[in-house]
GROMACS .gro file of C-alpha atoms in nm:
model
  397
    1UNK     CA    1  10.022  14.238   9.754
    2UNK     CA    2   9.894  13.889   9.740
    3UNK     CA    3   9.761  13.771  10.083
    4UNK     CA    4   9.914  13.426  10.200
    5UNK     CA    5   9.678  13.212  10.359
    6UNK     CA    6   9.851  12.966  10.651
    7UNK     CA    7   9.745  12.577  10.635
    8UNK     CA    8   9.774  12.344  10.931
    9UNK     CA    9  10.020  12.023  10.795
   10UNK     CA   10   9.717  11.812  10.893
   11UNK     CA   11   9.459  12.047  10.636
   12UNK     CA   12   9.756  12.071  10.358
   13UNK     CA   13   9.742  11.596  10.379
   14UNK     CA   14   9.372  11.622  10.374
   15UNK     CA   15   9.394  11.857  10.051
   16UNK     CA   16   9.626  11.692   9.890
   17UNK     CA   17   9.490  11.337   9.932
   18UNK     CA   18   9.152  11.441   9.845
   19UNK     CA   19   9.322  11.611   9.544
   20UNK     CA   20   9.494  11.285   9.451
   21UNK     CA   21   9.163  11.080   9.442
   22UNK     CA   22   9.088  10.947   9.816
   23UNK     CA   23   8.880  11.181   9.947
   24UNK     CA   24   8.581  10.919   9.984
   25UNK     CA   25   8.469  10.562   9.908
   26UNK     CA   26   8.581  10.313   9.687
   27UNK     CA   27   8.295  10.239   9.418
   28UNK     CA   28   8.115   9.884   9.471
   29UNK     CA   29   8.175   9.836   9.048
   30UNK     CA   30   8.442   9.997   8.857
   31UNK     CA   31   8.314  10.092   8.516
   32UNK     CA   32   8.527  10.256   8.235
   33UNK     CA   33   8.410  10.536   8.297
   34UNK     CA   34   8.489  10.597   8.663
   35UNK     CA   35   8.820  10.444   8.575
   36UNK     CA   36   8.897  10.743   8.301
   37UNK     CA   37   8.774  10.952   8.557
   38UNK     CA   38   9.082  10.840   8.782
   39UNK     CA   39   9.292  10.874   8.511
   40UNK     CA   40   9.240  11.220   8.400
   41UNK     CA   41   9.253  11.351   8.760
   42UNK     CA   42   9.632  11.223   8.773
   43UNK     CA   43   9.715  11.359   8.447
   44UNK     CA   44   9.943  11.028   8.411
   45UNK     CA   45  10.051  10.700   8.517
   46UNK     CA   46  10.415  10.629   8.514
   47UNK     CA   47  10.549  10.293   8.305
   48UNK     CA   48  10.822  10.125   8.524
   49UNK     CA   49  10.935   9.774   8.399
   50UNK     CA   50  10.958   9.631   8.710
   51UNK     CA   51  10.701   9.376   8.729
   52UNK     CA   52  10.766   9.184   9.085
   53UNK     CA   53  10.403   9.258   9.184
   54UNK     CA   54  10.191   9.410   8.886
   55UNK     CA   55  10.373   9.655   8.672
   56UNK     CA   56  10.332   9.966   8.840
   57UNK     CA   57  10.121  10.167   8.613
   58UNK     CA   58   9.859   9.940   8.677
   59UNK     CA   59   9.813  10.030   9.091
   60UNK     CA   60   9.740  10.381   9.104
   61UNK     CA   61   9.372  10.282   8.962
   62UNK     CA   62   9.368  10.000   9.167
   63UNK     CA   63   9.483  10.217   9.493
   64UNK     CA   64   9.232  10.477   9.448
   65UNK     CA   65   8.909  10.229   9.319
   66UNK     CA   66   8.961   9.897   9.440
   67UNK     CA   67   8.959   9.591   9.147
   68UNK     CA   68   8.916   9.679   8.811
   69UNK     CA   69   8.976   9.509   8.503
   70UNK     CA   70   9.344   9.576   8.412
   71UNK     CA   71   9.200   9.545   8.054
   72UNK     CA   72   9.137   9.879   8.065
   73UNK     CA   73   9.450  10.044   8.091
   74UNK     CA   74   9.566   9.788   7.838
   75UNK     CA   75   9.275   9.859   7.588
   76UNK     CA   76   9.328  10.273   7.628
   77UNK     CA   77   9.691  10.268   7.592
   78UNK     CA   78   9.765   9.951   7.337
   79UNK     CA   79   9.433   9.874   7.194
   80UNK     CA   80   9.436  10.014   6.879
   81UNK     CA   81   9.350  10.362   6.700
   82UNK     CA   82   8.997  10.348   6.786
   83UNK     CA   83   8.985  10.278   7.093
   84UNK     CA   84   9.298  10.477   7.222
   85UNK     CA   85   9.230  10.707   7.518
   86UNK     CA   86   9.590  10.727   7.627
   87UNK     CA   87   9.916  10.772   7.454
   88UNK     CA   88  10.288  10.733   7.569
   89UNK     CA   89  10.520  11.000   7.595
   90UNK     CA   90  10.797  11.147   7.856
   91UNK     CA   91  10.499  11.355   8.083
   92UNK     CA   92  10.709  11.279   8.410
   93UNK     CA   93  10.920  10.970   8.342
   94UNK     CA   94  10.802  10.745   8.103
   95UNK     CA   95  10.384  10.795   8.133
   96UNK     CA   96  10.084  10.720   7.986
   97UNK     CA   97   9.899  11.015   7.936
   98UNK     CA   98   9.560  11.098   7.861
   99UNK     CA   99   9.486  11.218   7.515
  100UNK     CA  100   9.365  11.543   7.570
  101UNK     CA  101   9.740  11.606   7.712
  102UNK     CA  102   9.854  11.571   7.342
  103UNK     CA  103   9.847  11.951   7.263
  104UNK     CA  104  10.034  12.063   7.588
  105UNK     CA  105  10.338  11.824   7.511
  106UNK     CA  106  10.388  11.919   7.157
  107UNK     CA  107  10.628  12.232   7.263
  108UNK     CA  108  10.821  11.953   7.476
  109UNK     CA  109  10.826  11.728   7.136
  110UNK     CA  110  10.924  12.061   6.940
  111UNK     CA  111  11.223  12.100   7.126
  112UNK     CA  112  11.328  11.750   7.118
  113UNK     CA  113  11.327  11.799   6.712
  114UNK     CA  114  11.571  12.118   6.753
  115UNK     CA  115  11.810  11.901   7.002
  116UNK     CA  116  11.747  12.097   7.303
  117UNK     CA  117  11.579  11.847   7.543
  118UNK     CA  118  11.638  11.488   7.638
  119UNK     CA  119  11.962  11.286   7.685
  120UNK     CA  120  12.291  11.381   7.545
  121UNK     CA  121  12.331  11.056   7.359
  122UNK     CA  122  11.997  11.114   7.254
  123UNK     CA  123  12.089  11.491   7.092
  124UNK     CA  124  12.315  11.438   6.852
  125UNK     CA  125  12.027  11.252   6.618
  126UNK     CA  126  11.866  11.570   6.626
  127UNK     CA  127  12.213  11.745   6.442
  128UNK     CA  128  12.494  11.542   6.346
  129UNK     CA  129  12.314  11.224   6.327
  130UNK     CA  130  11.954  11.292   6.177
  131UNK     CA  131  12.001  11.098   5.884
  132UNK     CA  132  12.048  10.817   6.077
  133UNK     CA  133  11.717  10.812   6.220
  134UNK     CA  134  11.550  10.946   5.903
  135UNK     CA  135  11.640  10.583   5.771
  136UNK     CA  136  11.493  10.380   6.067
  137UNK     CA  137  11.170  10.677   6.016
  138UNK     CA  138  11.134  10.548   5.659
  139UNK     CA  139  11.186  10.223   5.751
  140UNK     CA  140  10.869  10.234   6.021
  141UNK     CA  141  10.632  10.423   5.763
  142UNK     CA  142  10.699  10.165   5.498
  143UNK     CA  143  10.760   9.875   5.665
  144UNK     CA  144  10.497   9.886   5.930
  145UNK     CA  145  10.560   9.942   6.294
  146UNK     CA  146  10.866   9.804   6.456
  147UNK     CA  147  11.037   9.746   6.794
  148UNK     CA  148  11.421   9.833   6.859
  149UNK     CA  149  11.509   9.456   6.813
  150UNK     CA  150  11.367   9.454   6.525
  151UNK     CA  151  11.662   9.664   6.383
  152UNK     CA  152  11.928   9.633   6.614
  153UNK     CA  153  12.207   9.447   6.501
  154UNK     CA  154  12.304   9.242   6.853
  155UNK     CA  155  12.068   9.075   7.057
  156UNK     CA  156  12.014   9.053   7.450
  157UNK     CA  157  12.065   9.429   7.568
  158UNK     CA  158  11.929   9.533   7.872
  159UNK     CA  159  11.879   9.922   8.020
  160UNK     CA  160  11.898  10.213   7.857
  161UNK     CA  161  12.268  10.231   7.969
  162UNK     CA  162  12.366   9.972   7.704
  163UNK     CA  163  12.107  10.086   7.465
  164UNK     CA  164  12.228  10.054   7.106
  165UNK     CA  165  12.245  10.315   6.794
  166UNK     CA  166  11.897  10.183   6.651
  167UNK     CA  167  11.747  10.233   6.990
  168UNK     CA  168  11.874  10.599   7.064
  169UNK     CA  169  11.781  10.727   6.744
  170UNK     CA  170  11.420  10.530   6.814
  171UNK     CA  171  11.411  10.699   7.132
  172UNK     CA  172  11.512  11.051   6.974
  173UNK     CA  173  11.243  10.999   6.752
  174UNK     CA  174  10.975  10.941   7.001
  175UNK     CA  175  11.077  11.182   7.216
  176UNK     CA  176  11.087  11.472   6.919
  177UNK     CA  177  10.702  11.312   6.857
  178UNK     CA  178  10.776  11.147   6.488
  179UNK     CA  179  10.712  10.805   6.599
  180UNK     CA  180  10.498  10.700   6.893
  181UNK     CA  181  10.450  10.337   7.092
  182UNK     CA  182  10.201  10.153   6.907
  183UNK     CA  183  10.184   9.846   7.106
  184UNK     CA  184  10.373   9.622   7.388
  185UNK     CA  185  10.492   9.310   7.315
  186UNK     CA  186  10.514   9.041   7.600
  187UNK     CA  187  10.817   9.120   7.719
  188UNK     CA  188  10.674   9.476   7.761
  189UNK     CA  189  10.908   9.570   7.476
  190UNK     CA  190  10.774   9.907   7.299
  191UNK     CA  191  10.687   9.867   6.935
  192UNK     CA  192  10.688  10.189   6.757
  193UNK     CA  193  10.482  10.320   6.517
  194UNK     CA  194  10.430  10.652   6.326
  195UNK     CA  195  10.230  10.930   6.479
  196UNK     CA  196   9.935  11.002   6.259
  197UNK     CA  197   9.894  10.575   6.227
  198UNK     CA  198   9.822  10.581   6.594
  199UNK     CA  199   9.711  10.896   6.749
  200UNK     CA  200   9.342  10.964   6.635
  201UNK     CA  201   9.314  11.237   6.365
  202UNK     CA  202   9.084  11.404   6.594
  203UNK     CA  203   9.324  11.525   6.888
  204UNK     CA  204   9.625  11.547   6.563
  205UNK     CA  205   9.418  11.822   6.490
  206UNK     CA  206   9.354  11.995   6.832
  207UNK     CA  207   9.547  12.281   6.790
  208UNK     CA  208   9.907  12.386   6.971
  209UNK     CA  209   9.907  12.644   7.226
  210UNK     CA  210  10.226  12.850   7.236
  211UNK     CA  211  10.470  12.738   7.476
  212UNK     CA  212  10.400  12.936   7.790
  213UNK     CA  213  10.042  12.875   7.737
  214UNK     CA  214  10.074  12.507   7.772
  215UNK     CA  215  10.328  12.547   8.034
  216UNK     CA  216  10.068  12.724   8.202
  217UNK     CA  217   9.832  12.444   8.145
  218UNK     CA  218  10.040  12.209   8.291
  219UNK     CA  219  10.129  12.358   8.577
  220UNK     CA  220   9.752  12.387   8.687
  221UNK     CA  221   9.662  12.026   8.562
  222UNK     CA  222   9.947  11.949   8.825
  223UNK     CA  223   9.793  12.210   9.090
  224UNK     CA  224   9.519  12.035   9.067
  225UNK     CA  225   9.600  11.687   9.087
  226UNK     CA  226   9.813  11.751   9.455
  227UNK     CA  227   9.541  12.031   9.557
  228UNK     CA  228   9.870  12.182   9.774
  229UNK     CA  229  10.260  12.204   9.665
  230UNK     CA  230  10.538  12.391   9.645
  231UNK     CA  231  10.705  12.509   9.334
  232UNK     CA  232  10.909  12.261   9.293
  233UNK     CA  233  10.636  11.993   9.346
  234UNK     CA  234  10.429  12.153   9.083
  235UNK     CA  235  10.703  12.138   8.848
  236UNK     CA  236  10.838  11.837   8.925
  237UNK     CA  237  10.515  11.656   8.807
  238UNK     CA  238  10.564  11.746   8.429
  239UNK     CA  239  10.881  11.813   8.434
  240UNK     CA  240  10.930  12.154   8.356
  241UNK     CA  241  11.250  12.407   8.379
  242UNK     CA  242  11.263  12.635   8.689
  243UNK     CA  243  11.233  12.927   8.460
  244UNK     CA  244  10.923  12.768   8.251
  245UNK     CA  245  10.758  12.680   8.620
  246UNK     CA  246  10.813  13.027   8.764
  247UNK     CA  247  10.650  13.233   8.454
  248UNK     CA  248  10.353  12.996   8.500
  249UNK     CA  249  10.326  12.991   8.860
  250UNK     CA  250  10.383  13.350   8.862
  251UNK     CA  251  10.047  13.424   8.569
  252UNK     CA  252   9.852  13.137   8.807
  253UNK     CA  253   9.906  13.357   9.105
  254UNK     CA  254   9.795  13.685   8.897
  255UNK     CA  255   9.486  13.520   8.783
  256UNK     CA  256   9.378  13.426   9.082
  257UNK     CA  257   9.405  13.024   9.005
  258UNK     CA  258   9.669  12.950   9.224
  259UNK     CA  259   9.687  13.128   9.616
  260UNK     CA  260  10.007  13.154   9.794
  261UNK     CA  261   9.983  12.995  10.118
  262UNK     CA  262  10.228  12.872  10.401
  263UNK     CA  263  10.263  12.523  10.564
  264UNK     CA  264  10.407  12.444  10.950
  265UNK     CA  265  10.791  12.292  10.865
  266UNK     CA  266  10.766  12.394  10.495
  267UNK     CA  267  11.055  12.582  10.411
  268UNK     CA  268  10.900  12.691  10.097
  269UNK     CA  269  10.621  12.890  10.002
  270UNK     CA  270  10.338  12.653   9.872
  271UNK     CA  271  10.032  12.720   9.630
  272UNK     CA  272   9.686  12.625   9.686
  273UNK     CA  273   9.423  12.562   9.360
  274UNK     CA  274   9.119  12.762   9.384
  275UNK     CA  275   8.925  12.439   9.330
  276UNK     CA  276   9.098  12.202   9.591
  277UNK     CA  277   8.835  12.024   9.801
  278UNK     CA  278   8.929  12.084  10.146
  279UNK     CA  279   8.777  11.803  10.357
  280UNK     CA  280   8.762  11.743  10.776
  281UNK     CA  281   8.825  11.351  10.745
  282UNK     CA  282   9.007  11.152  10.479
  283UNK     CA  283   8.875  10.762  10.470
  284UNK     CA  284   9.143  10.629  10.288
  285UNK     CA  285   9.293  10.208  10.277
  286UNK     CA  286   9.545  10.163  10.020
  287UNK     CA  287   9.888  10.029   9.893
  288UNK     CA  288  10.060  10.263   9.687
  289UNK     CA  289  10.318  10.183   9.426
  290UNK     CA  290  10.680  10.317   9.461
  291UNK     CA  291  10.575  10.532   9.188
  292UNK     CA  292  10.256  10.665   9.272
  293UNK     CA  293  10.195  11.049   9.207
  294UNK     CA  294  10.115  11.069   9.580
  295UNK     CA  295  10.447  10.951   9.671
  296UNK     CA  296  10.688  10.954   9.368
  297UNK     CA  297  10.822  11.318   9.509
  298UNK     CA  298  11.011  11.170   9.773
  299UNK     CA  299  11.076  11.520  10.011
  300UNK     CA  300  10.721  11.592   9.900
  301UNK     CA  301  10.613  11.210  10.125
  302UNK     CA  302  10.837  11.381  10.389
  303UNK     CA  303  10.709  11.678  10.400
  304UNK     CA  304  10.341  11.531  10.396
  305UNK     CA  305  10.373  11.221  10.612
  306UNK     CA  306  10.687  11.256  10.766
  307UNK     CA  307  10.747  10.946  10.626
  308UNK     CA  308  11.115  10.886  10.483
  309UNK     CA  309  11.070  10.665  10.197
  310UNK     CA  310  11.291  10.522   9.928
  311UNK     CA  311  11.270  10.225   9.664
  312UNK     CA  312  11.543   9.983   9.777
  313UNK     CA  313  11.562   9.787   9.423
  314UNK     CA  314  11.910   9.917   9.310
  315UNK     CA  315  12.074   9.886   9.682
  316UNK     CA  316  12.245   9.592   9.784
  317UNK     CA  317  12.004   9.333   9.955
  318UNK     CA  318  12.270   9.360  10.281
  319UNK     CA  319  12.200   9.667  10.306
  320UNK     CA  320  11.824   9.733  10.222
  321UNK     CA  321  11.615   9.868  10.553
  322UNK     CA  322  11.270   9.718  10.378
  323UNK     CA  323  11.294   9.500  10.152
  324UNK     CA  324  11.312   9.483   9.743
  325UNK     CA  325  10.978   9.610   9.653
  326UNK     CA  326  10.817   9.815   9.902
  327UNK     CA  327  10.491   9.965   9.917
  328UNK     CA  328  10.363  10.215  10.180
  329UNK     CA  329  10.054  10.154  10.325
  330UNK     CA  330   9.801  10.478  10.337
  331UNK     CA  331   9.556  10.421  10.626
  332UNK     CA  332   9.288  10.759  10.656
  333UNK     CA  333   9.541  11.020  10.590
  334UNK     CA  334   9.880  10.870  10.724
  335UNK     CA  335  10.137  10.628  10.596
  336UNK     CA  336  10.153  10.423  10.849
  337UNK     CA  337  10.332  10.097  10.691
  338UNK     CA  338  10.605   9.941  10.446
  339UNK     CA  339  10.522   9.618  10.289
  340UNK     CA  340  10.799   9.437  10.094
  341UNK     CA  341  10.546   9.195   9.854
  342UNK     CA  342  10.616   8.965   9.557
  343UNK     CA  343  10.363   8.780   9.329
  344UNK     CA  344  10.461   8.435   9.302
  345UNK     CA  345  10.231   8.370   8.962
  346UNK     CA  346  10.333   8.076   8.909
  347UNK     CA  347  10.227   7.909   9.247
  348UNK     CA  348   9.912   8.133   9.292
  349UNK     CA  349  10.098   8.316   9.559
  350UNK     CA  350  10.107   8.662   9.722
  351UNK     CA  351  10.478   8.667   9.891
  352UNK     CA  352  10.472   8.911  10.196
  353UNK     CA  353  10.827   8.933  10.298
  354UNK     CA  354  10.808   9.171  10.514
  355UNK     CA  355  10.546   9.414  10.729
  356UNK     CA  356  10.709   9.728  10.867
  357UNK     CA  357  10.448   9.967  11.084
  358UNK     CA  358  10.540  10.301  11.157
  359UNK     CA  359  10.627  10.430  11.494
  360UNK     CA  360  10.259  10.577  11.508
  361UNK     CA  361  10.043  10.346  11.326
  362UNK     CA  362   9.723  10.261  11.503
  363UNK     CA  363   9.578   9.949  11.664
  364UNK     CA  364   9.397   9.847  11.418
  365UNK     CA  365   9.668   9.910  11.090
  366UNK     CA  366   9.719   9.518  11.079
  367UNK     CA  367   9.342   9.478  11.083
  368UNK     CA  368   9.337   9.704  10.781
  369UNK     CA  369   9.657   9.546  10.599
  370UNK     CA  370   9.505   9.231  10.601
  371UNK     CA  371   9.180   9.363  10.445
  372UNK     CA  372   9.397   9.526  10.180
  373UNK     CA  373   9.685   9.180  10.145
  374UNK     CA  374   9.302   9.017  10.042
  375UNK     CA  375   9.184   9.224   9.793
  376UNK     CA  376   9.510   9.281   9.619
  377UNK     CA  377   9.542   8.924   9.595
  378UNK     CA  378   9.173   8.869   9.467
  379UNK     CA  379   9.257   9.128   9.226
  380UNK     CA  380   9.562   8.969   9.077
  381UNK     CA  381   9.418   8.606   9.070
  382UNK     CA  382   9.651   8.498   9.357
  383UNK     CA  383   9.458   8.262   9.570
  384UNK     CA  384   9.675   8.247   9.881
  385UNK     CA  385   9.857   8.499  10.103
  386UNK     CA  386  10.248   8.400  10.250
  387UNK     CA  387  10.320   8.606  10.573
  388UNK     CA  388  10.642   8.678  10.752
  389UNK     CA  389  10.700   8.380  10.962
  390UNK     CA  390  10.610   8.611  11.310
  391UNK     CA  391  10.246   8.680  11.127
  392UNK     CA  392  10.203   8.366  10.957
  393UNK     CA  393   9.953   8.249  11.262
  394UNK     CA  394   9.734   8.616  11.162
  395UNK     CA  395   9.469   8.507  10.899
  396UNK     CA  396   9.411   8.728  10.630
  397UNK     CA  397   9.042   8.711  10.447
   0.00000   0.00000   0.00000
């Protein structure tokens, strides 16, 4: 019988944050590199389109490593066959994902071609309607790449709720793996392109583990990246079917990979990697982005932090308890503040609309918010900082 190690809720944050990438100094330089580095520890970065601040796949780097040159991401994910490092695909939601990820994804794509995963609406071009998107598929390989307006018929859609035929069967086809983004046009608009014109031939030819092998894989690239979690957490961050996460979880366990262990106010068993770090203090200063892999899991946060947290975008603003965009603030290894911001490009402006500390944040969190207000401000080219009319006296820098 497998012996279950018990973790104080205060060792289980330290793991898990050193796990996640903040288990010591931010680098004076960030060099490519150290920024890949980052990368491949998270497995992913999830693509949201909101872009009130900075599109969000652009903070985890910047969370974890202070300024960088955004250039980066954009270069690895968009910048061409040769210098691709990253490639888009459904990972957790809509990701950019390291190469090397290719392999363990294919099974995903493989049912995706047979119908069996992905929206309903999305389906049916995998049966009834194939030959639909066989035509936009020719189309793309001898036309060149394309976007979705490019072939749909009607103009000005927005969300995938009013997404029309060309775009499903687009979507189909990247999710089944035929087609993949190429590029982003300004409006962040995915142009598509065919596979084997954008993924290098190289990591095309990496060969495809059987199913439960690269469910397997995935589940310990995800044990590693949060160092502690639960069942669910672990396969919540690829995604995976209960059944798929339990076979893994269960030949982790037998090999010795992952250890059972249990967690003060954890209803669940939880699973320690047989790497994690496991460090006394955490030195930690950082904004995270609603979806961050550190907080994206919301009863994960809770469990961690016991900090309730939710994105307040789609709720009425009447009713909103922090604001429209809201980013906790990680000080050592607490949350211990909401901060409702807004880049105001056009005026050179960081918009702080609102500054909510937590019950138990310490002394010195505003000290340490202002430090952070600075250099996210320096990093986005926004020379001044607006506070909340009760801190506008505080200066910041």
């Amino acid at each position: 019988m497998t012996k279950v190690e018990k973790l104080s809720l205060a060792e289980a944050r330290r793991i898990a944050l050193a796990a996640q990438g903040f288990g010591g100094p931010r680098p004076e330089s960030v060099t490519g590199a150290r920024w890949l580095k980052t990368i491949d520890r998270l497995s992913l970065h999830q693509i949201d389109s909101v872009n009130v601040l900075v599109r969000a796949h652009y903070l985890p780097a910047f969370s974890r490593l202070g300024p960088y040159e955004r250039s980066l991401i954009d270069a690895a994910a968009w910048g061409g066959r040769k210098k691709r490092r990253l490639f888009e695909y459904w990972a957790h939601e809509a990701s950019l994902v390291p190469l090397s990820l290719h392999p363990l994804l294919r099974w995903r794509m493989a049912r995706a071609d047979r119908g069996e995963v992905g929206w309903k609406g999305l389906r049916l071009f995998a049966r009834e309607r194939r030959g639909e998107a066989e035509v936009l598929l020719n189309r793309i390989r001898n036309e060149g790449p394309g976007a979705a307006s490019d072939f749909e018929e009607k103009r000005g859609r927005s969300g995938w709720w009013e997404w029309g035929d060309a775009k499903r069967a687009l979507e189909w086809l990247f999710w089944a793996g035929h087609i993949t983004t190429a590029t982003r046009r300004g409006s962040f608009e995915r142009v598509y392109d065919l596979t084997e014109r954008v993924i290098p031939a190289e990591v095309l030819a990496l060969p495809t583990p059987d199913e439960k092998n690269a469910q397997r894989a995935l589940i310990e690239r995800a044990a590693q990246t949060l160092g502690v979690a639960t069942a669910q957490d672990l396969r919540d961050y690829f995604r995976l079917g209960p059944d798929d996460a339990r076979l893994a979880i269960e030949s982790l366990v037998g090999a010795g990979i992952l250890k059972p262990v249990e967690v003060p106010g954890w209803a669940r068993l939880a699973y320690l990697h047989r790497d994690a770090r496991r460090p006394r203090r955490i030195f930690a200063r950082a904004l995270l982005a609603p979806f961050d892999p550190l907080v994206w899991e919301r009863s994960r946060t809770l469990r961690l932090f016991d900090f309730h947290y939710r994105i307040e975008i789609y709720t009425p603003a009447d009713k909103r308890q922090h604001g429209y965009y809201v980013l906790p603030f990680l000080l050592s290894d607490r949350l211990v503040a909401r901060l409702d911001l807004k880049a105001d490009r056009q005026a050179g402006r960081l918009l702080v609309h609102a500054v909510h500390l937590e019950p138990r944040a310490p002394s010195d969190a505003m000290d340490a918010i202002s430090e952070e207000l600075r250099a996210l401000a320096d990093w986005l080219g926004l020379a001044e900082i607006v506070l909340p009319s009760k801190l506008a006296r505080r200066k910041i820098g």
